[in-house]
CSV table of C-alpha atoms in Angstrom, one decimal:
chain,number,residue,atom,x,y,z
Z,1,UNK,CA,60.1,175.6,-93.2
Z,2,UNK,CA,63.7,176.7,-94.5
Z,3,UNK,CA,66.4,177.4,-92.9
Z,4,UNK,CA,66.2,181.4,-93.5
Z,5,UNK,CA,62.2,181.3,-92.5
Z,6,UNK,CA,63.7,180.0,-89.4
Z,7,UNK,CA,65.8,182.4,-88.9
Z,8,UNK,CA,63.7,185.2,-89.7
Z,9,UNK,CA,60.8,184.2,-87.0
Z,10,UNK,CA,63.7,184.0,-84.2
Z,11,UNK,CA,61.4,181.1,-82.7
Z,12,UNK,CA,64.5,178.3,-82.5
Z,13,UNK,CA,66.9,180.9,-82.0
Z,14,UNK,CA,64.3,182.0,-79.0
Z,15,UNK,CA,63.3,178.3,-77.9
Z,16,UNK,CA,67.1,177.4,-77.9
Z,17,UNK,CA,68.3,179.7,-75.6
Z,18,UNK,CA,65.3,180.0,-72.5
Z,19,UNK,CA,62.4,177.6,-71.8
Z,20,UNK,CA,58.9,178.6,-70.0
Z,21,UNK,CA,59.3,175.3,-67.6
Z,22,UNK,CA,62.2,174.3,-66.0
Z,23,UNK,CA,64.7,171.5,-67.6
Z,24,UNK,CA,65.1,168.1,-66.1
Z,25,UNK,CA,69.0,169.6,-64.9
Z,26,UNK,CA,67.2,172.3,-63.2
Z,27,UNK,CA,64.7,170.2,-61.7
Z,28,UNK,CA,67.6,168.3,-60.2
Z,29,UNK,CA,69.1,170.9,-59.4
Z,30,UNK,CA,66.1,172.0,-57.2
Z,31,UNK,CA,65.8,168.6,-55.4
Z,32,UNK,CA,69.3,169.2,-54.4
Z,33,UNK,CA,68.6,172.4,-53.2
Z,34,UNK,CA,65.4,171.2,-51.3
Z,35,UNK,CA,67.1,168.3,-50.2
Z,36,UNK,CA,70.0,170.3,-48.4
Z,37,UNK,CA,67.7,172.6,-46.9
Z,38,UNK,CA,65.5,169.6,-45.9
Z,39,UNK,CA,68.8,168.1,-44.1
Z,40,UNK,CA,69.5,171.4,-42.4
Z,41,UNK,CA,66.3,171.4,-41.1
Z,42,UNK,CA,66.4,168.0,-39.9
Z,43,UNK,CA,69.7,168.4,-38.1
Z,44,UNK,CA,69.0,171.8,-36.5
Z,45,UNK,CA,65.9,170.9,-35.4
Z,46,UNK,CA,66.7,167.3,-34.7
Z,47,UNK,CA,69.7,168.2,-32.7
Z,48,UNK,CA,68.0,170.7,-30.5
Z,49,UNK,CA,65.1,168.8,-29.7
Z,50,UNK,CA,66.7,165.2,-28.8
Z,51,UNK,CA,70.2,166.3,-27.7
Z,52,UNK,CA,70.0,169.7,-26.3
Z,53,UNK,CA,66.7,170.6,-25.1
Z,54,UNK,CA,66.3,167.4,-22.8
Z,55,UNK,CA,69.2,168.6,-21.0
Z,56,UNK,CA,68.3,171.7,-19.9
Z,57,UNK,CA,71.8,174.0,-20.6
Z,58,UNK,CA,71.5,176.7,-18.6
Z,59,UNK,CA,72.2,180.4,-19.8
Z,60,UNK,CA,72.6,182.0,-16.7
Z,61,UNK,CA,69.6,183.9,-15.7
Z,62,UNK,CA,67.9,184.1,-19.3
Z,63,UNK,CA,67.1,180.6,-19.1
Z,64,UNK,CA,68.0,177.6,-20.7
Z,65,UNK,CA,68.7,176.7,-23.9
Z,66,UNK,CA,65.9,175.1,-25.9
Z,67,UNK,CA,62.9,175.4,-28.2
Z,68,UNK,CA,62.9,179.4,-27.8
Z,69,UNK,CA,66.2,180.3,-28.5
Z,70,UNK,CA,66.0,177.7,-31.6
Z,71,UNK,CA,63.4,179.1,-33.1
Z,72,UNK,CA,64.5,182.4,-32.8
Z,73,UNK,CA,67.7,181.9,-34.5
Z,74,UNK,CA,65.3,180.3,-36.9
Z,75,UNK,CA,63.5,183.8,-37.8
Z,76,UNK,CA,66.5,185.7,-37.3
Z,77,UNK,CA,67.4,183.4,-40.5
Z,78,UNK,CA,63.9,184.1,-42.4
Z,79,UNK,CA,64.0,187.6,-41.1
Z,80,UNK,CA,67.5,188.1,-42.7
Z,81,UNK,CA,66.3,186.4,-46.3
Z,82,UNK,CA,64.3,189.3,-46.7
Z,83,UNK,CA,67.0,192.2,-46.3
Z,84,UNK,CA,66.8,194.4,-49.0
Z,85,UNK,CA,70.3,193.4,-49.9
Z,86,UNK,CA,69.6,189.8,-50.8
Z,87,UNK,CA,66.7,190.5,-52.6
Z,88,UNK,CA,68.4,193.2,-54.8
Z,89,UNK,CA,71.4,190.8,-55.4
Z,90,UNK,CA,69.7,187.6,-55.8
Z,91,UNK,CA,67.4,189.2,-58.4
Z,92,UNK,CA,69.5,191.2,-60.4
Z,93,UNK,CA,72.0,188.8,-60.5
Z,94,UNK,CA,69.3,186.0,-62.1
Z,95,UNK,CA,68.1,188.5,-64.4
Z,96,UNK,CA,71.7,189.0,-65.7
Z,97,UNK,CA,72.0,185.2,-66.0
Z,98,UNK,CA,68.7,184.1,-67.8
Z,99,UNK,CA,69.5,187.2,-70.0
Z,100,UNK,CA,73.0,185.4,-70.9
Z,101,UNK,CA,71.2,182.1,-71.3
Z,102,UNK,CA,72.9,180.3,-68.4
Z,103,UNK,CA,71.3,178.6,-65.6
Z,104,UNK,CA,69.8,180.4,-63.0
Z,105,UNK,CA,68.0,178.9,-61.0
Z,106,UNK,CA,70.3,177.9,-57.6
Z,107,UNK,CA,71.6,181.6,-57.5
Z,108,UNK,CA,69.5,182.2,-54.1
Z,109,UNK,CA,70.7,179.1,-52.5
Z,110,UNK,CA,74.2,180.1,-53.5
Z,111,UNK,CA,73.9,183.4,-52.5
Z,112,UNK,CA,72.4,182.4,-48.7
Z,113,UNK,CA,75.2,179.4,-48.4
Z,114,UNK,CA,78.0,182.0,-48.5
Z,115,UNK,CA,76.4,183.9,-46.0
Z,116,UNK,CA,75.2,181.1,-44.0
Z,117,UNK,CA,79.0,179.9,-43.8
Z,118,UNK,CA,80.4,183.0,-42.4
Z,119,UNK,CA,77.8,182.8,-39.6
Z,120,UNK,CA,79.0,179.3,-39.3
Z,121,UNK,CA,82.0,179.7,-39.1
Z,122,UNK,CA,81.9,182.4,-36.5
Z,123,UNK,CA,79.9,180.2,-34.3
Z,124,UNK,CA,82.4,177.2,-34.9
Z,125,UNK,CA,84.8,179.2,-33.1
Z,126,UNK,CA,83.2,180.4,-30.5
Z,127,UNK,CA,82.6,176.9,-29.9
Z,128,UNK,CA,86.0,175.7,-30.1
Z,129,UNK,CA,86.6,178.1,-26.9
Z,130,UNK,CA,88.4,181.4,-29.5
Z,131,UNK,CA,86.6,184.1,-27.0
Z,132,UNK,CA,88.5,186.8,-29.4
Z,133,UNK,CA,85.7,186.4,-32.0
Z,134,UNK,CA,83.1,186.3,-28.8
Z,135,UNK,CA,84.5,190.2,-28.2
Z,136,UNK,CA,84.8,191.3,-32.1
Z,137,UNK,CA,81.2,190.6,-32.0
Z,138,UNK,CA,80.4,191.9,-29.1
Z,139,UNK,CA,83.0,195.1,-29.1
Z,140,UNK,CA,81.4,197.4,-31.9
Z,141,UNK,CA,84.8,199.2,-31.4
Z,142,UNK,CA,87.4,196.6,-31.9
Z,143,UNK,CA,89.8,197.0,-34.9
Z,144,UNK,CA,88.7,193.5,-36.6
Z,145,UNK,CA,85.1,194.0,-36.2
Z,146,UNK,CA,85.6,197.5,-37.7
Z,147,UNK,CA,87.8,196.3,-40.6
Z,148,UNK,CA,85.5,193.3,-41.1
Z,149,UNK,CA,82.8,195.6,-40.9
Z,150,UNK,CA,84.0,198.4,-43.9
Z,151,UNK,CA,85.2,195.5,-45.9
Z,152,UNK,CA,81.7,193.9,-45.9
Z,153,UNK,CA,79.6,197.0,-46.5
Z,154,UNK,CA,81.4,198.1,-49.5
Z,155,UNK,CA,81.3,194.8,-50.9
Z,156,UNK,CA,77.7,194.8,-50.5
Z,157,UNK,CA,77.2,198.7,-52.0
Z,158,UNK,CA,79.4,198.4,-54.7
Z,159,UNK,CA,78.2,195.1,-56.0
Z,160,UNK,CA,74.6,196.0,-56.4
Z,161,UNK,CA,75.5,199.7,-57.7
Z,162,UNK,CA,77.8,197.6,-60.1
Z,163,UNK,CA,74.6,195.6,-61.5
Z,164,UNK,CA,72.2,198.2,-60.8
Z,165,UNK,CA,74.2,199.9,-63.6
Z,166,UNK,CA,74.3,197.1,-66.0
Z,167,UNK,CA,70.9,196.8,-65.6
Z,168,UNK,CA,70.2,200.1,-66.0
Z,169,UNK,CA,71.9,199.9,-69.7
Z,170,UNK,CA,69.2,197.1,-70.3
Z,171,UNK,CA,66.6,199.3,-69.3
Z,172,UNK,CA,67.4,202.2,-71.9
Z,173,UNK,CA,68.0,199.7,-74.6
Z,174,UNK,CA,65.2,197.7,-74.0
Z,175,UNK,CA,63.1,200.9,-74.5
Z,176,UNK,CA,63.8,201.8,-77.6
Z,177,UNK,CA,63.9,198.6,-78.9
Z,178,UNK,CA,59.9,199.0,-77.8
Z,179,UNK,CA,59.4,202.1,-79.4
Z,180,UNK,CA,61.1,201.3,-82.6
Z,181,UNK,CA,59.0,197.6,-82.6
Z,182,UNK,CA,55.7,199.7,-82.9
Z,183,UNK,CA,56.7,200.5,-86.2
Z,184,UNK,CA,57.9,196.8,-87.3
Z,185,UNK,CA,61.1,198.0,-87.4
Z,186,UNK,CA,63.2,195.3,-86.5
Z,187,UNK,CA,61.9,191.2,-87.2
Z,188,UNK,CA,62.2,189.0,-84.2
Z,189,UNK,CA,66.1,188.1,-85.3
Z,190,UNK,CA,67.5,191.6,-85.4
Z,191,UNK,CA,65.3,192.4,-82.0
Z,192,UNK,CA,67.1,189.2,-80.5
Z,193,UNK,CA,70.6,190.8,-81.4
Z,194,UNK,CA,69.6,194.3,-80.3
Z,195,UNK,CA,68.7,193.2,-76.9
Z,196,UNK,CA,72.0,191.0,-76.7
Z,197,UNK,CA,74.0,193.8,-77.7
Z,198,UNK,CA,73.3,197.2,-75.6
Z,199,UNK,CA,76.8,199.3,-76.7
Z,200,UNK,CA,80.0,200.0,-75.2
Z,201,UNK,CA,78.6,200.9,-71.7
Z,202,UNK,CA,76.9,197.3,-71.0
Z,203,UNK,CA,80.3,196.2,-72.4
Z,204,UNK,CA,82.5,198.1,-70.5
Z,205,UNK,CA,80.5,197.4,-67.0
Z,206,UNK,CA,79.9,193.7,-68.3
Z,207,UNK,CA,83.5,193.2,-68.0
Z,208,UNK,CA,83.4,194.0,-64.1
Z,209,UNK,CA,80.6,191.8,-63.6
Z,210,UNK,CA,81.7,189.2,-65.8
Z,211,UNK,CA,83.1,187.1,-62.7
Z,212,UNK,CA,79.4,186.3,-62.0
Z,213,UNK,CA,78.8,184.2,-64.7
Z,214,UNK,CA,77.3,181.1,-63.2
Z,215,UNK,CA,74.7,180.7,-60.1
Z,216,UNK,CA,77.2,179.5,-57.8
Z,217,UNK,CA,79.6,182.4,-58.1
Z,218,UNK,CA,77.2,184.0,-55.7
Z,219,UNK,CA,78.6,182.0,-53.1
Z,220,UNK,CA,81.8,184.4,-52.8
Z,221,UNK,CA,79.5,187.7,-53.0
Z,222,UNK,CA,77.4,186.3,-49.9
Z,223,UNK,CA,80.4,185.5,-48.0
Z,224,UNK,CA,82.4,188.6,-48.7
Z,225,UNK,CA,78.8,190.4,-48.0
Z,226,UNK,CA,78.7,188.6,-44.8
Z,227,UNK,CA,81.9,189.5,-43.4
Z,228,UNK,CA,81.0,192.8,-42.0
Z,229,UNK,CA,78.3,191.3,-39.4
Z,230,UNK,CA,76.5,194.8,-39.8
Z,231,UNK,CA,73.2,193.0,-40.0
Z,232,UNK,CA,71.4,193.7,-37.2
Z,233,UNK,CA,69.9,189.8,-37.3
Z,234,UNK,CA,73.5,188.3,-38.2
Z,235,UNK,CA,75.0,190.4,-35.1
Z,236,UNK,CA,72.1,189.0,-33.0
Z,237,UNK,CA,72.9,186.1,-33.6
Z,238,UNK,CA,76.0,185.8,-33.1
Z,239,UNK,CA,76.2,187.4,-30.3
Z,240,UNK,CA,73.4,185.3,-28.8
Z,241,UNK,CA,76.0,182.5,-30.3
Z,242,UNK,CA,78.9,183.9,-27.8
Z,243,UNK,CA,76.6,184.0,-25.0
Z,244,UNK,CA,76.0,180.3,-24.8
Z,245,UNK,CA,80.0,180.0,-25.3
Z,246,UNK,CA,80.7,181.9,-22.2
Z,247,UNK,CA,78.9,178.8,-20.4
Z,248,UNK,CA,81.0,175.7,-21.8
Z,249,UNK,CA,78.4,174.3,-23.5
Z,250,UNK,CA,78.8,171.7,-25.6
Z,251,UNK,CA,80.1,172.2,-29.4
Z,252,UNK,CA,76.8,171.1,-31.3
Z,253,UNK,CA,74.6,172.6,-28.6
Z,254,UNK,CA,76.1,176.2,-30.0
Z,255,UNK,CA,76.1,174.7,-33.0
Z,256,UNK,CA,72.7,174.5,-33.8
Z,257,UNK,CA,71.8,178.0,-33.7
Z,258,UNK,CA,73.7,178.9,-36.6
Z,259,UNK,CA,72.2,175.8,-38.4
Z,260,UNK,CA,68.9,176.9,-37.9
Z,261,UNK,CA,70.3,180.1,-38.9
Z,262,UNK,CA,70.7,178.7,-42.3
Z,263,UNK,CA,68.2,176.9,-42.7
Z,264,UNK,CA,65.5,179.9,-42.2
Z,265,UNK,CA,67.9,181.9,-45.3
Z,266,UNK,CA,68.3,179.6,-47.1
Z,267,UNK,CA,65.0,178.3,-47.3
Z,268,UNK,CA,63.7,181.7,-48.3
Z,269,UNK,CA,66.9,182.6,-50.3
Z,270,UNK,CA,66.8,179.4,-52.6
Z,271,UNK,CA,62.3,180.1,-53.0
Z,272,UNK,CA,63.6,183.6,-54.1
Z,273,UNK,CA,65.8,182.5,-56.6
Z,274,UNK,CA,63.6,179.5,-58.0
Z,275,UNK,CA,61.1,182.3,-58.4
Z,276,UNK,CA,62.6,184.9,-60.3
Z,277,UNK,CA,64.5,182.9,-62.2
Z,278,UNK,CA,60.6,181.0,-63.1
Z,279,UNK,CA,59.7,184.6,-64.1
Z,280,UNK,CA,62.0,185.6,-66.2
Z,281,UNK,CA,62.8,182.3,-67.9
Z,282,UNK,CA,58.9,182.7,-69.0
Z,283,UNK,CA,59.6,186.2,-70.1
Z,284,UNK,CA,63.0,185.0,-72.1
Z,285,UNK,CA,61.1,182.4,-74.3
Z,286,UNK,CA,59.9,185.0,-76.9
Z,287,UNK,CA,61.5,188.5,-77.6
Z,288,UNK,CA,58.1,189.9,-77.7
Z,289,UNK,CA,57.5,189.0,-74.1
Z,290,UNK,CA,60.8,189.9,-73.4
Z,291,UNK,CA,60.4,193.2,-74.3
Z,292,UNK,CA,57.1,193.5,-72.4
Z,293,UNK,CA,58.4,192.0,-69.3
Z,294,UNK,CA,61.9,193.0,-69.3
Z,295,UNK,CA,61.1,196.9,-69.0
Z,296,UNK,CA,58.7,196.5,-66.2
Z,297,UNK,CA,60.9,194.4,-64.2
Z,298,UNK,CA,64.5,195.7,-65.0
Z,299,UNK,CA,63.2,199.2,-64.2
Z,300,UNK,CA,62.2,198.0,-60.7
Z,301,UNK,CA,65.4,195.6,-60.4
Z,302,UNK,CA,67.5,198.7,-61.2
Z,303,UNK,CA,65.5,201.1,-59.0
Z,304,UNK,CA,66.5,198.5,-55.5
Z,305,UNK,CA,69.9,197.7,-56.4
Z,306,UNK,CA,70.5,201.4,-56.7
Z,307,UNK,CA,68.8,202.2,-54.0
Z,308,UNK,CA,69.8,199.7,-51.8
Z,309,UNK,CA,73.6,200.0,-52.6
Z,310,UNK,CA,73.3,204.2,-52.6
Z,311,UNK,CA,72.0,203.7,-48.8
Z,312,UNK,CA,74.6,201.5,-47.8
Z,313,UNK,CA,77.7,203.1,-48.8
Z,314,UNK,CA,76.1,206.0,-47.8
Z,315,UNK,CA,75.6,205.0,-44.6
Z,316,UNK,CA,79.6,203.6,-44.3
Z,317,UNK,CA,80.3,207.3,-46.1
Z,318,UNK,CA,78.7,209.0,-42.7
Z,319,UNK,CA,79.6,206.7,-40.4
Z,320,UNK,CA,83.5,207.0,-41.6
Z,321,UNK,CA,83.5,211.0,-42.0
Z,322,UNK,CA,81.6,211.6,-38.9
Z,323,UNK,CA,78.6,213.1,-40.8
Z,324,UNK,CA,75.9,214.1,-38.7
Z,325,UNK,CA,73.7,216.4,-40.2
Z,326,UNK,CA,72.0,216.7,-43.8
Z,327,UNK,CA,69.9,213.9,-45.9
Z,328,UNK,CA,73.0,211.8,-45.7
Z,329,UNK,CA,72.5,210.2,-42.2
Z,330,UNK,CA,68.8,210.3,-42.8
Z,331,UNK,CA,69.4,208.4,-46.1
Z,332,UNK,CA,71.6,205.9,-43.9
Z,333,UNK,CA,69.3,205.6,-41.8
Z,334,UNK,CA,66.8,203.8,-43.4
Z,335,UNK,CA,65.9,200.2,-42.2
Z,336,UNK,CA,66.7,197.6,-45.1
Z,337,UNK,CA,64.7,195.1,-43.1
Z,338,UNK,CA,61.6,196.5,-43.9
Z,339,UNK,CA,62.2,197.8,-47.3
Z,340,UNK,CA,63.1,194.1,-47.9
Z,341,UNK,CA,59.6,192.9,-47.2
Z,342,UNK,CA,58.2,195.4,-49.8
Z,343,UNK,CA,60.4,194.6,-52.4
Z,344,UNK,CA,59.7,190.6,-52.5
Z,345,UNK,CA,55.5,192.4,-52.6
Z,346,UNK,CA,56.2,194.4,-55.1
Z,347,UNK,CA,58.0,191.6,-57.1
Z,348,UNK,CA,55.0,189.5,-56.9
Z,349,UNK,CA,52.6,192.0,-57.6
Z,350,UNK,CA,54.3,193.1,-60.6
Z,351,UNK,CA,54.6,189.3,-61.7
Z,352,UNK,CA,51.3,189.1,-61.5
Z,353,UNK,CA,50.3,191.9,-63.4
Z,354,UNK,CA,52.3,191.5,-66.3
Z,355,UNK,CA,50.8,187.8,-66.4
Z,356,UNK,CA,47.5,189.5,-66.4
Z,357,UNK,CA,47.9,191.9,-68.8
Z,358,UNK,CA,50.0,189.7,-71.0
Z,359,UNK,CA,47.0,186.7,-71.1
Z,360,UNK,CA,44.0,189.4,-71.3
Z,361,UNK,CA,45.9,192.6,-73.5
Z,362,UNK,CA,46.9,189.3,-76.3
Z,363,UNK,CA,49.9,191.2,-76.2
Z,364,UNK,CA,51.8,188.7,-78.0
Z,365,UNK,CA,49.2,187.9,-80.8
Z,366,UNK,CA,49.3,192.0,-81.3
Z,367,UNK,CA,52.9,192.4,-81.6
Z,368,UNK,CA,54.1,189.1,-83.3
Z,369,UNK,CA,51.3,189.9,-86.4
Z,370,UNK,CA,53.8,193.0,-87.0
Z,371,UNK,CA,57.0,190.7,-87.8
Z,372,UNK,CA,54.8,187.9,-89.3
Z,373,UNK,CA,53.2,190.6,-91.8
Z,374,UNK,CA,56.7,191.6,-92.5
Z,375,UNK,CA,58.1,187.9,-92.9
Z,376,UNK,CA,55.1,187.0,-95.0
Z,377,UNK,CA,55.3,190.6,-98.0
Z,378,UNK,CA,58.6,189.2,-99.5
Z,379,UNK,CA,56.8,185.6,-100.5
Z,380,UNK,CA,53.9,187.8,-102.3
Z,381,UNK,CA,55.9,189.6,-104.7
């Protein structure tokens, strides 16, 4: 085969850039990530059950602290993987990066380490006896917890509106790159370049979001996103956190809980991100299937990043300007939590489906015979 029959087909071009199966540095990169989780695990749980819960710490008149209140900073952390939030930016943020041909798939454990450290770090103070940070978390009304508070919320709104927007460019561009691919309009080479090159908008926005250009740079959006401790599981936390510090215990006995904190995100985070970025390395391999996959996906990646994002700066909009009545405060009302749970469903639903259809509609067969006809009427004549 030449080098222009190559070129025409798109298959190395295709092949170079995104692989079906992982590569042995993302393997590695996933026994990393499993093998810090693993040690948070083993640590948190270690510590609790030899060194803590033999001694019996009392908490006052809730108890003591052992097993329970471990394991329910541990679901507090599994609990908090599924906001809506994490899932919108996790996702959205791997689909940008597998579209860019860069590696994707530790952008969920990134993500939940930056959060994870501003929990940590909280906690660490309250255990070095700073009972300031004990009443920031406790005092909804305090001027640091406010300013903490609007700080972390718009971070959180603004970056997924950001990408929701990028993504949304993808989305239109993507579809008329289907429509026109009906006719055979474009061979697999010009579909390639079409799709990596949406216009001045997905320029323009790329430039904002151009900061986020490797999996790890999701460690500074999670801990800017976690400064605001407006999650109702991170506050809980916390504040369970401070209680234990207002009855000198121990360092690593308050320690724990924000480790097992971390460990339940993270966990679930880092399973996210191996996931999606799975997904739509599959659906990269072949501009055919990333045609088919990309506008079924994107167009629900778009709809909860700009959904999630509207209803959180929406809800800082009320809550600054005192709005009380209208869809607004119903709009930032809405509890993330839940509509966290449905979007991991949907995800795997849709994944499904499109694997389904793909395998059973011989959807690529169909629509690769239109380029291969094409490629094949010039060596006739």
């Amino acid at each position: 085969m030449t080098s222009d029959t190559s070129a025409r087909t798109g298959a190395p071009l295709a092949r170079g850039r995104h692989r079906a199966a992982f590569t042995a540095g993302e393997w590695r990169s996933i026994a990393g990530m499993a093998g810090f989780i693993l040690l948070l695990h083993v640590v948190g749980w270690g510590v609790l059950l030899l060194a803590v819960a033999p001694r019996n710490y009392a908490l006052g008149t809730t108890g003591v602290l052992g097993a329970g209140v471990g394991l329910t900073a541990y679901m507090l952390g599994v609990r908090h993987a599924f906001d809506a939030d994490h899932i919108a930016s996790i996702d959205n943020t791997t689909r940008k990066l597998v579209g860019e041909g860069k590696p994707s798939v530790s952008a969920g454990f990134w993500f939940s380490l930056g959060h994870s450290s501003v929990v940590f770090g909280a906690s660490l103070l309250l255990a070095l006896g700073v009972r300031s940070v004990a009443g920031v978390v406790q005092d909804e009304g305090s001027q640091v917890g406010q300013l903490l508070g609007l700080i972390g919320t718009f971070v959180a709104g603004a970056f997924l509106v950001i990408i929701g927007l990028v993504n949304l460019v993808a989305v239109f561009g993507i579809a008329r790159v289907f429509r026109r691919m009906r006719t055979g309009e474009y061979d697999e080479v010009q579909l390639e370049q079409h799709l990596n090159n949406r216009g001045f908008l997905a320029r323009l926005l790329g430039r904002v979001t151009k900061r986020v250009s490797r999996a790890w740079h999701l460690y500074p959006v999670g801990l800017l996103m976690g400064l605001g401790f407006d999650t109702a599981s991170q506050v809980a936390l916390l504040v369970l956190a401070a209680g234990s510090a207002a009855f000198v215990l121990p360092w690593y006995a308050i320690l724990v809980l924000p480790v097992l904190f971390a460990a339940g995100m993270s966990l679930f985070d880092a399973a996210d991100g191996v996931f999606m970025s799975r997904a739509y390395g599959w659906a990269f391999l072949h501009p055919v299937r990333k045609v088919f996959y990309s506008l079924t996906v994107t167009v629900l990646s778009v709809v909860v990043a700009l959904v999630v994002g509207v209803v959180v700066l929406v809800g800082l909009l009320t809550e600054r300007l005192g709005i009380e009545t209208g869809p607004l405060p119903w709009l930032a009302s809405l509890d993330l939590a839940f509509v966290g749970f449905g979007v991991v469903g949907l995800f795997v639903l849709i994944w499904g489906a499109a694997l389904a259809v793909w395998r059973f509609g011989r959807i690529e067969e169909k629509w690769s015979g239109v380029s291969r006809r094409d490629d094949a009427a010039p060596a006739t004549e």
